[in-house]
Short mmCIF file of C-alpha atoms in Angstrom, two decimals:
data_model
loop_
_atom_site.label_atom_id
_atom_site.label_comp_id
_atom_site.label_asym_id
_atom_site.label_seq_id
_atom_site.Cartn_x
_atom_site.Cartn_y
_atom_site.Cartn_z
CA UNK A 20 -0.80 -2.96 46.39
CA UNK A 21 0.17 -6.78 46.10
CA UNK A 22 2.02 -6.77 49.26
CA UNK A 23 -0.70 -4.67 51.04
CA UNK A 24 -3.36 -7.40 49.80
CA UNK A 25 -1.16 -9.99 50.88
CA UNK A 26 -0.48 -8.33 54.05
CA UNK A 27 -4.23 -8.17 54.60
CA UNK A 28 -4.52 -11.89 53.92
CA UNK A 29 -1.94 -13.30 56.25
CA UNK A 30 -3.24 -10.63 58.93
CA UNK A 31 -6.91 -12.26 58.66
CA UNK A 32 -5.46 -15.85 58.58
CA UNK A 33 -3.32 -15.12 61.83
CA UNK A 34 -6.32 -13.33 63.68
CA UNK A 35 -8.59 -16.44 62.63
CA UNK A 36 -6.10 -18.79 63.65
CA UNK A 37 -5.62 -17.16 67.19
CA UNK A 38 -9.20 -16.92 67.99
CA UNK A 39 -10.03 -20.75 66.62
CA UNK A 40 -13.44 -22.39 65.34
CA UNK A 41 -15.81 -20.70 63.14
CA UNK A 42 -14.10 -17.27 63.31
CA UNK A 43 -11.37 -18.69 60.99
CA UNK A 44 -14.09 -18.30 58.75
CA UNK A 45 -15.55 -15.51 60.09
CA UNK A 46 -12.00 -13.62 59.62
CA UNK A 47 -12.28 -14.21 55.76
CA UNK A 48 -15.35 -12.11 55.93
CA UNK A 49 -13.41 -9.44 57.41
CA UNK A 50 -10.62 -9.65 54.99
CA UNK A 51 -13.58 -9.46 51.96
CA UNK A 52 -14.87 -6.22 53.58
CA UNK A 53 -11.44 -4.62 53.57
CA UNK A 54 -10.19 -5.76 50.16
CA UNK A 55 -13.70 -4.82 48.07
CA UNK A 56 -14.74 -1.76 49.97
CA UNK A 57 -11.38 -0.01 51.11
CA UNK A 58 -8.87 -1.30 48.16
CA UNK A 59 -11.59 -1.65 45.68
CA UNK A 60 -10.55 -5.53 44.70
CA UNK A 61 -13.17 -7.08 42.77
CA UNK A 62 -14.40 -10.21 44.44
CA UNK A 63 -13.76 -13.46 42.95
CA UNK A 64 -16.37 -16.39 43.26
CA UNK A 65 -16.04 -18.67 46.62
CA UNK A 66 -14.92 -22.07 46.00
CA UNK A 67 -18.22 -23.47 45.34
CA UNK A 68 -16.81 -26.50 43.40
CA UNK A 69 -14.65 -27.58 46.59
CA UNK A 70 -17.48 -26.84 48.74
CA UNK A 71 -19.73 -29.00 46.76
CA UNK A 72 -17.54 -32.08 46.78
CA UNK A 73 -16.73 -31.29 50.34
CA UNK A 74 -20.71 -31.65 51.44
CA UNK A 75 -21.45 -34.60 49.20
CA UNK A 76 -18.21 -36.35 50.48
CA UNK A 77 -19.48 -35.79 54.11
CA UNK A 78 -23.02 -36.73 53.37
CA UNK A 79 -21.70 -40.27 52.05
CA UNK A 80 -19.46 -40.54 55.10
CA UNK A 81 -22.07 -39.56 57.62
CA UNK A 82 -24.56 -42.05 56.31
CA UNK A 83 -21.55 -44.77 56.53
CA UNK A 84 -21.00 -43.77 59.68
CA UNK A 85 -24.81 -43.83 61.21
CA UNK A 86 -25.21 -47.42 59.94
CA UNK A 87 -21.91 -48.43 61.74
CA UNK A 88 -19.96 -48.56 58.56
CA UNK A 89 -17.14 -46.47 59.80
CA UNK A 90 -16.68 -48.31 63.05
CA UNK A 91 -16.29 -51.60 61.00
CA UNK A 92 -13.95 -49.79 58.93
CA UNK A 93 -12.06 -48.77 61.89
CA UNK A 94 -11.86 -52.27 63.24
CA UNK A 95 -10.65 -53.54 60.13
CA UNK A 96 -7.97 -51.05 60.18
CA UNK A 97 -7.09 -51.58 63.32
CA UNK A 98 -6.47 -55.49 62.86
CA UNK A 99 -4.00 -54.53 60.05
CA UNK A 100 -2.12 -51.78 62.14
CA UNK A 101 -2.20 -53.52 65.26
CA UNK A 102 1.61 -54.99 65.21
CA UNK A 103 2.43 -51.92 63.51
CA UNK A 104 0.05 -49.01 64.25
CA UNK A 105 2.79 -46.54 63.01
CA UNK A 106 2.31 -47.75 59.05
CA UNK A 107 -0.57 -45.43 59.05
CA UNK A 108 1.35 -42.52 58.61
CA UNK A 109 3.26 -43.66 55.46
CA UNK A 110 0.29 -46.01 54.36
CA UNK A 111 -2.58 -43.09 54.28
CA UNK A 112 -0.41 -40.76 51.96
CA UNK A 113 0.24 -43.57 49.42
CA UNK A 114 -3.42 -44.36 49.58
CA UNK A 115 -4.34 -40.92 49.13
CA UNK A 116 -1.88 -40.46 46.16
CA UNK A 117 -3.71 -43.26 44.24
CA UNK A 118 -7.03 -42.24 44.48
CA UNK A 119 -5.89 -38.74 42.94
CA UNK A 120 -3.91 -40.63 40.61
CA UNK A 121 -6.94 -42.44 39.38
CA UNK A 122 -9.72 -39.54 39.61
CA UNK A 123 -7.75 -36.24 38.52
CA UNK A 124 -8.48 -34.54 41.73
CA UNK A 125 -6.86 -34.04 45.40
CA UNK A 126 -10.67 -33.50 46.51
CA UNK A 127 -11.10 -36.79 46.75
CA UNK A 128 -9.12 -36.63 49.99
CA UNK A 129 -12.08 -35.69 52.08
CA UNK A 130 -13.63 -39.04 51.83
CA UNK A 131 -10.61 -40.29 53.39
CA UNK A 132 -9.90 -37.70 56.11
CA UNK A 133 -12.60 -39.22 58.65
CA UNK A 134 -11.46 -42.88 58.26
CA UNK A 135 -7.76 -41.63 59.02
CA UNK A 136 -8.44 -39.57 62.07
CA UNK A 137 -10.55 -42.22 63.51
CA UNK A 138 -7.56 -45.06 62.76
CA UNK A 139 -5.09 -42.69 64.27
CA UNK A 140 -7.29 -41.74 67.13
CA UNK A 141 -8.12 -45.46 68.15
CA UNK A 142 -4.83 -46.73 67.80
CA UNK A 143 -3.03 -43.92 70.00
CA UNK A 144 -1.26 -41.87 66.79
CA UNK A 145 -1.08 -38.36 66.74
CA UNK A 146 -3.48 -37.65 63.80
CA UNK A 147 -1.57 -34.84 62.65
CA UNK A 148 1.38 -37.18 61.37
CA UNK A 149 -0.89 -39.33 58.69
CA UNK A 150 -3.17 -36.11 58.29
CA UNK A 151 -0.79 -33.71 57.11
CA UNK A 152 1.37 -36.21 54.87
CA UNK A 153 -2.01 -37.24 53.51
CA UNK A 154 -3.27 -33.78 52.55
CA UNK A 155 0.25 -33.06 50.87
CA UNK A 156 0.27 -36.31 49.12
CA UNK A 157 -3.05 -35.82 47.77
CA UNK A 158 -1.87 -32.91 46.04
CA UNK A 159 1.25 -34.69 44.91
CA UNK A 160 -0.29 -37.00 42.47
CA UNK A 161 -1.85 -34.13 40.40
CA UNK A 162 1.27 -33.81 38.39
CA UNK A 163 1.47 -37.34 37.92
CA UNK A 164 -2.25 -38.05 36.68
CA UNK A 165 -2.78 -38.33 32.95
CA UNK A 166 -6.48 -36.79 33.53
CA UNK A 167 -5.77 -33.96 35.66
CA UNK A 168 -6.16 -30.30 34.08
CA UNK A 169 -2.52 -29.49 35.03
CA UNK A 170 -1.05 -32.73 33.09
CA UNK A 171 -3.74 -31.50 30.09
CA UNK A 172 -2.09 -28.07 30.22
CA UNK A 173 1.40 -28.95 29.98
CA UNK A 174 0.97 -31.52 27.06
CA UNK A 175 -1.22 -28.96 25.12
CA UNK A 176 1.63 -26.13 25.68
CA UNK A 177 4.67 -28.37 25.03
CA UNK A 178 3.12 -30.22 21.98
CA UNK A 179 5.83 -29.22 19.68
CA UNK A 180 8.54 -28.54 22.32
CA UNK A 181 11.22 -31.14 22.64
CA UNK A 182 10.19 -34.57 22.67
CA UNK A 183 7.71 -34.78 25.41
CA UNK A 184 4.47 -36.86 24.83
CA UNK A 185 2.15 -38.35 27.70
CA UNK A 186 4.42 -41.65 28.34
CA UNK A 187 7.64 -40.23 28.89
CA UNK A 188 5.82 -37.28 30.93
CA UNK A 189 4.31 -40.08 33.22
CA UNK A 190 7.59 -42.02 33.23
CA UNK A 191 9.22 -39.42 35.09
CA UNK A 192 6.65 -37.59 37.21
CA UNK A 193 4.80 -40.92 38.50
CA UNK A 194 8.09 -42.20 40.29
CA UNK A 195 8.92 -38.66 41.32
CA UNK A 196 5.66 -37.86 42.82
CA UNK A 197 5.01 -41.26 44.34
CA UNK A 198 8.70 -41.46 46.10
CA UNK A 199 8.06 -37.83 47.23
CA UNK A 200 4.63 -38.80 48.90
CA UNK A 201 6.33 -41.70 50.78
CA UNK A 202 8.95 -39.34 52.07
CA UNK A 203 6.12 -37.06 53.15
CA UNK A 204 4.91 -39.50 55.47
CA UNK A 205 8.45 -40.79 56.56
CA UNK A 206 9.02 -37.43 57.58
CA UNK A 207 6.64 -36.89 60.10
CA UNK A 208 6.50 -40.50 61.55
CA UNK A 209 7.54 -38.93 65.04
CA UNK A 210 7.00 -35.56 64.42
CA UNK A 211 5.10 -33.79 67.50
CA UNK A 212 4.23 -34.89 70.82
CA UNK A 213 2.80 -38.43 71.35
CA UNK A 214 -1.03 -38.46 71.31
CA UNK A 215 -1.29 -39.32 75.03
CA UNK A 216 1.21 -36.12 76.13
CA UNK A 217 -0.54 -33.77 73.65
CA UNK A 218 -1.96 -31.11 76.08
CA UNK A 219 -4.70 -29.93 73.69
CA UNK A 220 -6.14 -33.25 73.08
CA UNK A 221 -6.16 -34.00 77.11
CA UNK A 222 -7.93 -31.10 77.45
CA UNK A 223 -10.48 -31.92 74.93
CA UNK A 224 -10.81 -35.40 76.59
CA UNK A 225 -11.25 -33.68 79.91
CA UNK A 226 -13.97 -31.61 78.59
CA UNK A 227 -15.79 -34.38 76.73
CA UNK A 228 -15.44 -33.17 73.20
CA UNK A 229 -13.68 -36.47 72.28
CA UNK A 230 -12.95 -39.95 74.18
CA UNK A 231 -9.53 -41.44 75.13
CA UNK A 232 -8.51 -43.58 72.68
CA UNK A 233 -7.49 -45.99 75.09
CA UNK A 234 -11.24 -46.30 76.33
CA UNK A 235 -12.28 -46.96 72.71
CA UNK A 236 -10.54 -49.98 72.57
CA UNK A 237 -12.41 -51.18 75.39
CA UNK A 238 -15.81 -50.04 73.85
CA UNK A 239 -16.00 -52.09 70.84
CA UNK A 240 -19.48 -52.46 69.51
CA UNK A 241 -20.66 -55.74 67.42
CA UNK A 242 -20.37 -55.50 63.94
CA UNK A 243 -23.67 -55.74 62.27
CA UNK A 244 -24.75 -56.79 58.60
CA UNK A 245 -26.13 -53.09 58.15
CA UNK A 246 -22.38 -52.01 58.65
CA UNK A 247 -21.04 -54.60 56.34
CA UNK A 248 -23.71 -53.31 53.77
CA UNK A 249 -22.54 -49.41 54.28
CA UNK A 250 -19.03 -50.10 53.62
CA UNK A 251 -19.51 -52.07 50.43
CA UNK A 252 -21.72 -49.35 48.83
CA UNK A 253 -19.67 -46.62 50.28
CA UNK A 254 -16.61 -48.49 48.46
CA UNK A 255 -18.24 -49.09 45.32
CA UNK A 256 -19.22 -45.48 45.00
CA UNK A 257 -15.62 -44.83 45.36
CA UNK A 258 -14.82 -47.62 42.82
CA UNK A 259 -17.05 -46.08 40.37
CA UNK A 260 -15.71 -43.03 41.00
CA UNK A 261 -11.87 -44.28 40.22
CA UNK A 262 -13.26 -46.35 37.13
CA UNK A 263 -14.67 -42.99 35.29
CA UNK A 264 -11.72 -41.32 36.17
CA UNK A 265 -9.61 -43.91 34.64
CA UNK A 266 -11.97 -44.81 31.64
CA UNK A 267 -12.94 -41.51 30.13
CA UNK A 268 -14.63 -42.99 27.38
CA UNK A 269 -17.50 -44.08 30.00
CA UNK A 270 -18.40 -40.73 31.00
CA UNK A 271 -21.59 -39.33 29.53
CA UNK A 272 -20.94 -36.93 26.87
CA UNK A 273 -23.48 -33.87 25.63
CA UNK A 274 -24.91 -32.62 22.69
CA UNK A 275 -22.08 -30.06 22.60
CA UNK A 276 -19.25 -32.72 22.73
CA UNK A 277 -18.48 -32.01 26.10
CA UNK A 278 -18.34 -34.77 28.84
CA UNK A 279 -19.24 -34.97 32.29
CA UNK A 280 -16.42 -33.48 34.65
CA UNK A 281 -14.79 -35.58 37.33
CA UNK A 282 -15.94 -33.03 39.88
CA UNK A 283 -19.51 -33.95 39.17
CA UNK A 284 -18.85 -37.29 38.84
CA UNK A 285 -17.73 -37.39 42.60
CA UNK A 286 -20.84 -35.28 43.44
CA UNK A 287 -23.09 -37.49 42.03
CA UNK A 288 -21.65 -40.64 43.32
CA UNK A 289 -21.09 -39.73 46.77
CA UNK A 290 -24.70 -38.51 47.12
CA UNK A 291 -25.91 -41.41 45.26
CA UNK A 292 -24.01 -43.62 47.61
CA UNK A 293 -25.31 -41.84 50.69
CA UNK A 294 -28.61 -42.08 49.48
CA UNK A 295 -28.69 -46.01 48.77
CA UNK A 296 -26.86 -46.56 52.42
CA UNK A 297 -30.00 -44.86 53.71
CA UNK A 298 -32.52 -47.14 51.56
CA UNK A 299 -30.61 -50.56 51.73
CA UNK A 300 -29.52 -50.15 55.66
CA UNK A 301 -33.27 -49.00 56.45
CA UNK A 302 -32.11 -46.19 59.19
CA UNK A 303 -33.35 -42.50 60.09
CA UNK A 304 -31.40 -40.18 57.75
CA UNK A 305 -31.71 -37.65 60.45
CA UNK A 306 -29.26 -39.56 62.55
CA UNK A 307 -26.62 -38.60 59.92
CA UNK A 308 -26.82 -34.83 61.38
CA UNK A 309 -25.67 -36.19 64.70
CA UNK A 310 -22.71 -37.94 63.65
CA UNK A 311 -19.23 -36.67 64.27
CA UNK A 312 -18.26 -36.88 60.72
CA UNK A 313 -20.89 -34.77 59.72
CA UNK A 314 -20.19 -32.15 62.29
CA UNK A 315 -16.44 -31.85 62.12
CA UNK A 316 -17.26 -31.96 58.13
CA UNK A 317 -19.60 -28.94 58.00
CA UNK A 318 -17.13 -27.02 60.23
CA UNK A 319 -14.55 -27.60 57.54
CA UNK A 320 -16.91 -26.60 54.97
CA UNK A 321 -17.38 -23.25 56.88
CA UNK A 322 -13.54 -22.54 57.27
CA UNK A 323 -13.36 -23.17 53.62
CA UNK A 324 -15.88 -21.05 52.23
CA UNK A 325 -14.73 -17.91 54.35
CA UNK A 326 -10.70 -18.52 54.03
CA UNK A 327 -10.70 -19.56 50.53
CA UNK A 328 -12.93 -17.03 49.20
CA UNK A 329 -10.70 -14.17 50.51
CA UNK A 330 -7.67 -15.72 49.21
CA UNK A 331 -9.17 -16.35 45.87
CA UNK A 332 -10.10 -13.15 45.59
CA UNK A 333 -6.50 -11.65 46.57
CA UNK A 334 -5.11 -14.12 43.81
CA UNK A 335 -7.72 -13.08 41.01
CA UNK A 336 -6.90 -9.19 41.38
CA UNK A 337 -2.86 -10.01 41.60
CA UNK A 338 -2.55 -12.77 38.89
CA UNK A 339 -0.77 -10.42 36.52
CA UNK A 340 1.61 -8.87 38.88
CA UNK A 341 2.44 -12.59 39.96
CA UNK A 342 3.06 -13.88 36.51
CA UNK A 343 4.90 -10.79 35.38
CA UNK A 344 7.23 -10.59 38.34
CA UNK A 345 8.34 -13.98 38.63
CA UNK A 346 8.81 -14.06 34.73
CA UNK A 347 11.14 -11.39 35.23
CA UNK A 348 13.08 -13.62 37.98
CA UNK A 349 12.91 -16.51 35.29
CA UNK A 350 14.40 -14.44 32.66
CA UNK A 351 17.26 -13.04 34.94
CA UNK A 352 18.28 -16.23 36.55
CA UNK A 353 17.11 -19.32 34.57
CA UNK A 354 18.00 -21.33 37.29
CA UNK A 355 15.72 -20.15 39.65
CA UNK A 356 13.11 -21.13 37.48
CA UNK A 357 12.21 -23.80 39.69
CA UNK A 358 12.02 -21.99 42.97
CA UNK A 359 9.77 -19.45 41.00
CA UNK A 360 7.06 -22.11 40.16
CA UNK A 361 7.14 -23.16 43.60
CA UNK A 362 6.33 -19.67 44.51
CA UNK A 363 3.80 -18.70 42.10
CA UNK A 364 2.09 -22.25 43.10
CA UNK A 365 2.10 -21.41 46.78
CA UNK A 366 0.49 -18.08 45.98
CA UNK A 367 -1.77 -19.23 43.42
CA UNK A 368 -2.59 -22.74 45.36
CA UNK A 369 -3.77 -23.95 42.02
CA UNK A 370 -1.39 -26.50 39.79
CA UNK A 371 -3.50 -25.51 36.61
CA UNK A 372 -3.12 -22.19 37.06
CA UNK A 373 0.38 -22.05 37.89
CA UNK A 374 1.29 -24.54 34.80
CA UNK A 375 -0.54 -22.08 32.36
CA UNK A 376 1.50 -19.33 33.72
CA UNK A 377 5.11 -20.87 34.41
CA UNK A 378 5.37 -23.42 31.78
CA UNK A 379 5.06 -20.71 28.85
CA UNK A 380 7.82 -18.85 30.71
CA UNK A 381 10.28 -21.53 30.93
CA UNK A 382 9.55 -22.07 27.16
CA UNK A 383 10.17 -18.65 26.30
CA UNK A 384 13.42 -19.06 27.99
CA UNK A 385 14.38 -21.84 25.86
CA UNK A 386 15.34 -24.26 29.13
CA UNK A 387 15.97 -27.92 28.88
CA UNK A 388 12.75 -30.03 28.99
CA UNK A 389 13.95 -31.56 32.33
CA UNK A 390 14.09 -28.36 34.20
CA UNK A 391 10.53 -27.32 32.98
CA UNK A 392 9.63 -31.01 34.04
CA UNK A 393 11.07 -30.17 37.57
CA UNK A 394 9.70 -27.04 37.66
CA UNK A 395 6.45 -28.13 36.95
CA UNK A 396 6.02 -31.09 39.82
CA UNK A 397 7.16 -28.18 42.11
CA UNK A 398 3.54 -26.73 41.69
CA UNK A 399 1.85 -28.79 43.98
CA UNK A 400 3.09 -26.27 46.56
CA UNK A 401 -0.64 -25.06 47.76
CA UNK A 402 0.04 -26.29 51.44
CA UNK A 403 2.63 -23.21 51.89
CA UNK A 404 -0.29 -20.57 52.34
CA UNK A 405 -2.34 -23.30 54.50
CA UNK A 406 -5.87 -22.06 52.94
CA UNK A 407 -6.68 -24.35 50.24
CA UNK A 408 -9.90 -26.66 50.88
CA UNK A 409 -7.86 -29.71 51.68
CA UNK A 410 -5.58 -27.89 54.09
CA UNK A 411 -8.78 -26.39 55.81
CA UNK A 412 -10.71 -29.40 56.07
CA UNK A 413 -7.90 -31.44 57.29
CA UNK A 414 -7.97 -29.08 60.60
CA UNK A 415 -11.65 -29.54 61.00
CA UNK A 416 -11.45 -33.49 60.85
CA UNK A 417 -8.82 -33.77 63.35
CA UNK A 418 -11.00 -34.11 66.17
CA UNK A 419 -7.95 -34.42 68.24
CA UNK A 420 -7.03 -30.67 67.48
CA UNK A 421 -3.22 -31.56 66.60
CA UNK A 422 -3.36 -30.63 63.09
CA UNK A 423 -3.31 -26.69 62.99
CA UNK A 424 -1.91 -23.48 61.58
CA UNK A 425 0.52 -21.99 63.82
CA UNK A 426 0.98 -18.88 65.46
CA UNK A 427 2.70 -17.34 62.65
CA UNK A 428 0.38 -18.62 59.74
CA UNK A 429 3.11 -20.50 57.84
CA UNK A 430 4.57 -22.87 60.78
CA UNK A 431 1.78 -25.01 60.24
CA UNK A 432 1.13 -28.96 60.32
CA UNK A 433 1.44 -29.37 56.39
CA UNK A 434 5.15 -27.39 56.00
CA UNK A 435 7.17 -30.28 57.34
CA UNK A 436 6.00 -33.12 55.38
CA UNK A 437 5.12 -30.65 52.06
CA UNK A 438 8.64 -29.35 51.88
CA UNK A 439 10.20 -32.98 52.22
CA UNK A 440 7.97 -33.82 49.58
CA UNK A 441 8.48 -31.11 47.04
CA UNK A 442 12.28 -31.53 47.63
CA UNK A 443 12.29 -35.33 47.12
CA UNK A 444 10.05 -34.84 44.00
CA UNK A 445 11.60 -32.43 42.40
CA UNK A 446 15.29 -33.96 43.01
CA UNK A 447 14.00 -37.19 41.61
CA UNK A 448 12.23 -35.52 38.46
CA UNK A 449 15.02 -33.50 37.81
CA UNK A 450 17.47 -36.86 37.75
CA UNK A 451 15.05 -38.82 35.52
CA UNK A 452 14.10 -36.37 33.48
CA UNK A 453 17.79 -35.85 32.31
CA UNK A 454 17.70 -39.53 31.31
CA UNK A 455 14.75 -39.64 29.97
CA UNK A 456 14.54 -36.20 28.05
#
């Protein structure tokens, strides 16, 4: 049944990508119909948390763009990148890495994608390059973040295994994942055709769907006080999110002893930032609905709803088979443990879930700590099957149409930077782990 369900999921993704547009989400609905009505698979919940974060970030970015703030940020970025515009392909992944490291969630990348797309387009860089590297790098920081669910999981599981603690775990994982993220950017510096030669981009320019980036440079608008104010408010909201992510004591604690989660904090401060931009900059909020960021962002929400719901349903039904099968492989071939973690992570698309499934297996096999840790950093493989929220959202944010899922599903924009990132991260973690543990 596992292979039948997997085949259905892959076929639906294939059909959706060939049709393009919103049909990518509708194909997920077809897949859900087949899985539930014919195979009697119990449906999982749609990725509501991901969708909520996406909507909140889209509203904040749309408000900033409506006030002219996004144009101002692009102007600043252009000044920095004018002499060496190719730096965005390496710089953007590093920024995304830092955001995830501070916030504990890769979903923060949604606020960066529109800016990265605008900068790339306005400087004539193929958006696929920085966007693809940024998406995978935003996930790589999860296994270096002290407040992520995956980190909490591995520390809880290995509390009495070896001499592992938060300090020596980060001592291995931070440099390993950061170097992997930089390598991801370097690997796509010259990937694909140049923007001026890309046929899909040129066709979109011809149809008036996007402007020629060469013309954008000649159409600079004067920077207003409202634009600067909007950027300041947006950045303060982002800084607040980073601060609450770094200092957990600042988060509200409720009567039952639980603290406000980071996903909710992101949603609150993005919505708050959007509201303050509208109130302080004094413009009609209806104009937010006409902004390119809003249109492309909501398209990404639709894609996330349809595709991710189908994938989550498949994973929920086959979780036991996945863990049992990979466990058998790890028992028979201990040195294939790292590959097994990578495969499980690619299928589950969740670092936390992969941690809870595969770390106990490594411990049961009495593997050395450095092998378990090298395997653990391999769990940032949710790019392999491009149905995660970040992968799907980036396709919608790339207005040039260069970031895409290929004809055969797995030949997508994230594969090259993702594989390079994973290999470098695993190798460095393995080497450092042998020294530290």
